[in-house]
Backbone as numpy.savetxt, mean C-alpha at the origin, in Angstrom:
# Nx Ny Nz CAx CAy CAz Cx Cy Cz
6.08 1.52 -23.42 4.78 2.12 -23.19 4.96 3.39 -22.36
4.24 4.41 -22.72 4.27 5.66 -21.96 2.95 5.85 -21.24
3.05 6.27 -20.00 1.86 6.59 -19.23 1.55 8.07 -19.38
0.27 8.39 -19.38 -0.11 9.80 -19.42 0.21 10.44 -18.06
0.21 11.73 -18.06 0.46 12.47 -16.82 -0.59 12.11 -15.77
-1.85 12.09 -16.16 -2.91 11.82 -15.19 -2.85 10.37 -14.68
-2.54 9.42 -15.56 -2.43 8.02 -15.13 -1.25 7.86 -14.17
-0.15 8.52 -14.47 1.03 8.44 -13.60 0.72 8.98 -12.22
0.06 10.13 -12.15 -0.28 10.72 -10.86 -1.30 9.86 -10.11
-2.23 9.26 -10.84 -3.20 8.37 -10.20 -2.51 7.18 -9.57
-1.59 6.56 -10.30 -0.88 5.40 -9.76 -0.02 5.78 -8.56
0.63 6.93 -8.64 1.44 7.40 -7.50 0.55 7.67 -6.28
-0.59 8.32 -6.51 -1.52 8.59 -5.40 -2.05 7.29 -4.81
-2.33 6.30 -5.66 -2.80 5.01 -5.18 -1.74 4.34 -4.30
-0.49 4.44 -4.70 0.60 3.88 -3.91 0.71 4.53 -2.54
0.61 5.85 -2.50 0.67 6.58 -1.23 -0.55 6.20 -0.36
-1.71 6.14 -0.99 -2.93 5.75 -0.28 -2.77 4.36 0.33
-2.18 3.44 -0.41 -1.97 2.09 0.10 -1.07 2.10 1.33
-0.02 2.89 1.31 0.85 2.99 2.47 0.06 3.46 3.68
-0.73 4.52 3.51 -1.49 5.08 4.64 -2.50 4.07 5.17
-3.29 3.50 4.27 -4.35 2.59 4.68 -3.81 1.32 5.32
-2.85 0.66 4.66 -2.42 -0.65 5.14 -1.50 -0.56 6.35
-0.70 0.49 6.46 0.10 0.66 7.68 -0.83 0.91 8.86
-1.86 1.73 8.65 -2.84 1.98 9.71 -3.57 0.69 10.08
-3.93 -0.11 9.07 -4.62 -1.37 9.33 -3.76 -2.31 10.17
-2.48 -2.41 9.82 -1.58 -3.30 10.58 -1.43 -2.81 12.02
-1.32 -1.49 12.21 -1.24 -0.96 13.57 -2.49 -1.30 14.37
-3.65 -1.12 13.73 -4.91 -1.43 14.42 -5.03 -2.93 14.70
-4.60 -3.74 13.76 -4.63 -5.19 13.96 -3.73 -5.58 15.13
-2.55 -5.00 15.18 -1.59 -5.32 16.24 -2.12 -4.91 17.62
-2.87 -3.81 17.67 -3.39 -3.30 18.94 -4.82 -3.74 19.21
-5.30 -4.76 18.49 -6.67 -5.23 18.63 -6.95 -5.71 20.05
-8.03 -5.20 20.62 -8.41 -5.60 21.97 -9.74 -6.36 21.98
-10.28 -6.62 20.79 -11.60 -7.26 20.71 -11.54 -8.76 20.94
-10.35 -9.35 20.89 -10.23 -10.78 21.07 -10.19 -11.55 19.76
-10.32 -10.85 18.63 -10.27 -11.52 17.34 -8.84 -11.84 16.93
-7.94 -10.89 17.10 -6.56 -11.05 16.63 -5.69 -11.86 17.59
-6.00 -11.81 18.86 -5.20 -12.51 19.87 -6.14 -13.25 20.82
-5.74 -14.45 21.18 -6.56 -15.21 22.12 -6.31 -14.75 23.55
-6.92 -15.41 24.50 -6.81 -15.01 25.91 -5.38 -15.09 26.43
-4.56 -15.97 25.85 -3.17 -16.11 26.28 -2.26 -15.08 25.60
-2.84 -14.30 24.68 -2.04 -13.29 23.98 -1.37 -13.80 22.72
-1.72 -15.01 22.31 -1.14 -15.58 21.09 -1.96 -15.17 19.88
-1.30 -14.95 18.73 -2.04 -14.57 17.52 -2.97 -15.69 17.07
-4.13 -15.30 16.58 -5.12 -16.25 16.08 -5.00 -16.37 14.56
-5.77 -17.27 13.98 -5.81 -17.42 12.53 -6.29 -16.12 11.88
-7.23 -15.45 12.53 -7.72 -14.15 12.04 -6.55 -13.17 11.89
-5.70 -13.12 12.88 -4.54 -12.23 12.84 -3.65 -12.56 11.65
-3.30 -13.84 11.48 -2.36 -14.24 10.42 -2.94 -14.00 9.03
-4.22 -14.30 8.86 -4.85 -14.08 7.55 -4.88 -12.59 7.22
-5.27 -11.78 8.17 -5.36 -10.34 7.91 -3.99 -9.69 7.79
-3.01 -10.20 8.51 -1.66 -9.69 8.35 -1.13 -10.00 6.95
-1.37 -11.21 6.48 -0.95 -11.59 5.13 -1.67 -10.76 4.08
-2.95 -10.54 4.26 -3.72 -9.70 3.35 -3.15 -8.28 3.32
-2.88 -7.72 4.47 -2.36 -6.36 4.55 -0.97 -6.25 3.93
-0.10 -7.19 4.23 1.26 -7.14 3.68 1.26 -7.32 2.16
0.41 -8.19 1.66 0.30 -8.38 0.21 -0.22 -7.12 -0.46
-1.26 -6.53 0.10 -1.82 -5.30 -0.46 -0.83 -4.15 -0.36
-0.09 -4.10 0.73 0.94 -3.08 0.91 2.02 -3.22 -0.16
2.45 -4.46 -0.41 3.49 -4.69 -1.43 2.98 -4.33 -2.82
1.76 -4.74 -3.15 1.20 -4.41 -4.47 1.01 -2.90 -4.63
0.56 -2.24 -3.58 0.42 -0.78 -3.62 1.75 -0.09 -3.81
2.79 -0.65 -3.20 4.13 -0.09 -3.37 4.59 -0.22 -4.81
4.37 -1.38 -5.41 4.75 -1.59 -6.81 4.00 -0.62 -7.73
2.71 -0.48 -7.50 1.90 0.44 -8.31 2.40 1.88 -8.12
2.71 2.26 -6.90 3.23 3.60 -6.63 4.57 3.86 -7.31
5.44 2.87 -7.33 6.74 3.02 -8.00 6.53 3.20 -9.50
5.61 2.44 -10.08 5.31 2.61 -11.51 4.80 4.03 -11.77
3.93 4.51 -10.90 3.43 5.88 -11.02 4.54 6.90 -10.88
5.44 6.71 -9.93 6.56 7.63 -9.74 7.45 7.67 -10.97
7.74 6.51 -11.52 8.55 6.47 -12.75 7.85 7.19 -13.89
6.54 7.03 -13.99 5.77 7.72 -15.02 5.80 9.22 -14.85
5.64 9.69 -13.60 5.70 11.13 -13.32 7.07 11.68 -13.69
8.12 10.99 -13.32 9.47 11.44 -13.65 9.69 11.48 -15.16
9.18 10.48 -15.85 9.36 10.43 -17.31 8.60 11.58 -17.98
7.40 11.88 -17.50 6.62 12.99 -18.04 7.35 14.30 -17.81
7.90 14.48 -16.61 8.63 15.72 -16.30 9.89 15.85 -17.16
10.61 14.75 -17.37 11.80 14.81 -18.25 11.41 15.14 -19.66
10.30 14.57 -20.10 9.84 14.81 -21.47 9.39 16.25 -21.67
8.79 16.86 -20.66 8.33 18.25 -20.81 9.50 19.22 -20.78
10.59 18.86 -20.12 11.78 19.73 -20.11 12.52 19.66 -21.45
12.46 18.50 -22.11 13.15 18.33 -23.38 12.43 19.01 -24.53
11.13 19.21 -24.39 10.33 19.76 -25.50 10.50 21.24 -25.67
């Protein structure tokens, strides 16, 4: 299957967006001072673990989508040089 140029760039942009959003989310979760992520003793709460798992899963899926987009962009560029 071949991806179009626009689909490849969209997937690559989505992958980069996922890195920015989810890394920022994890940093904010880690530095949470509201009491949701960590209890009074400083131990992680269920909220922390659930949201960390959500962020890591989304980060991994975004990475996979971005890699597919990158491969598509490279294939389109190779194809345009051969033509």
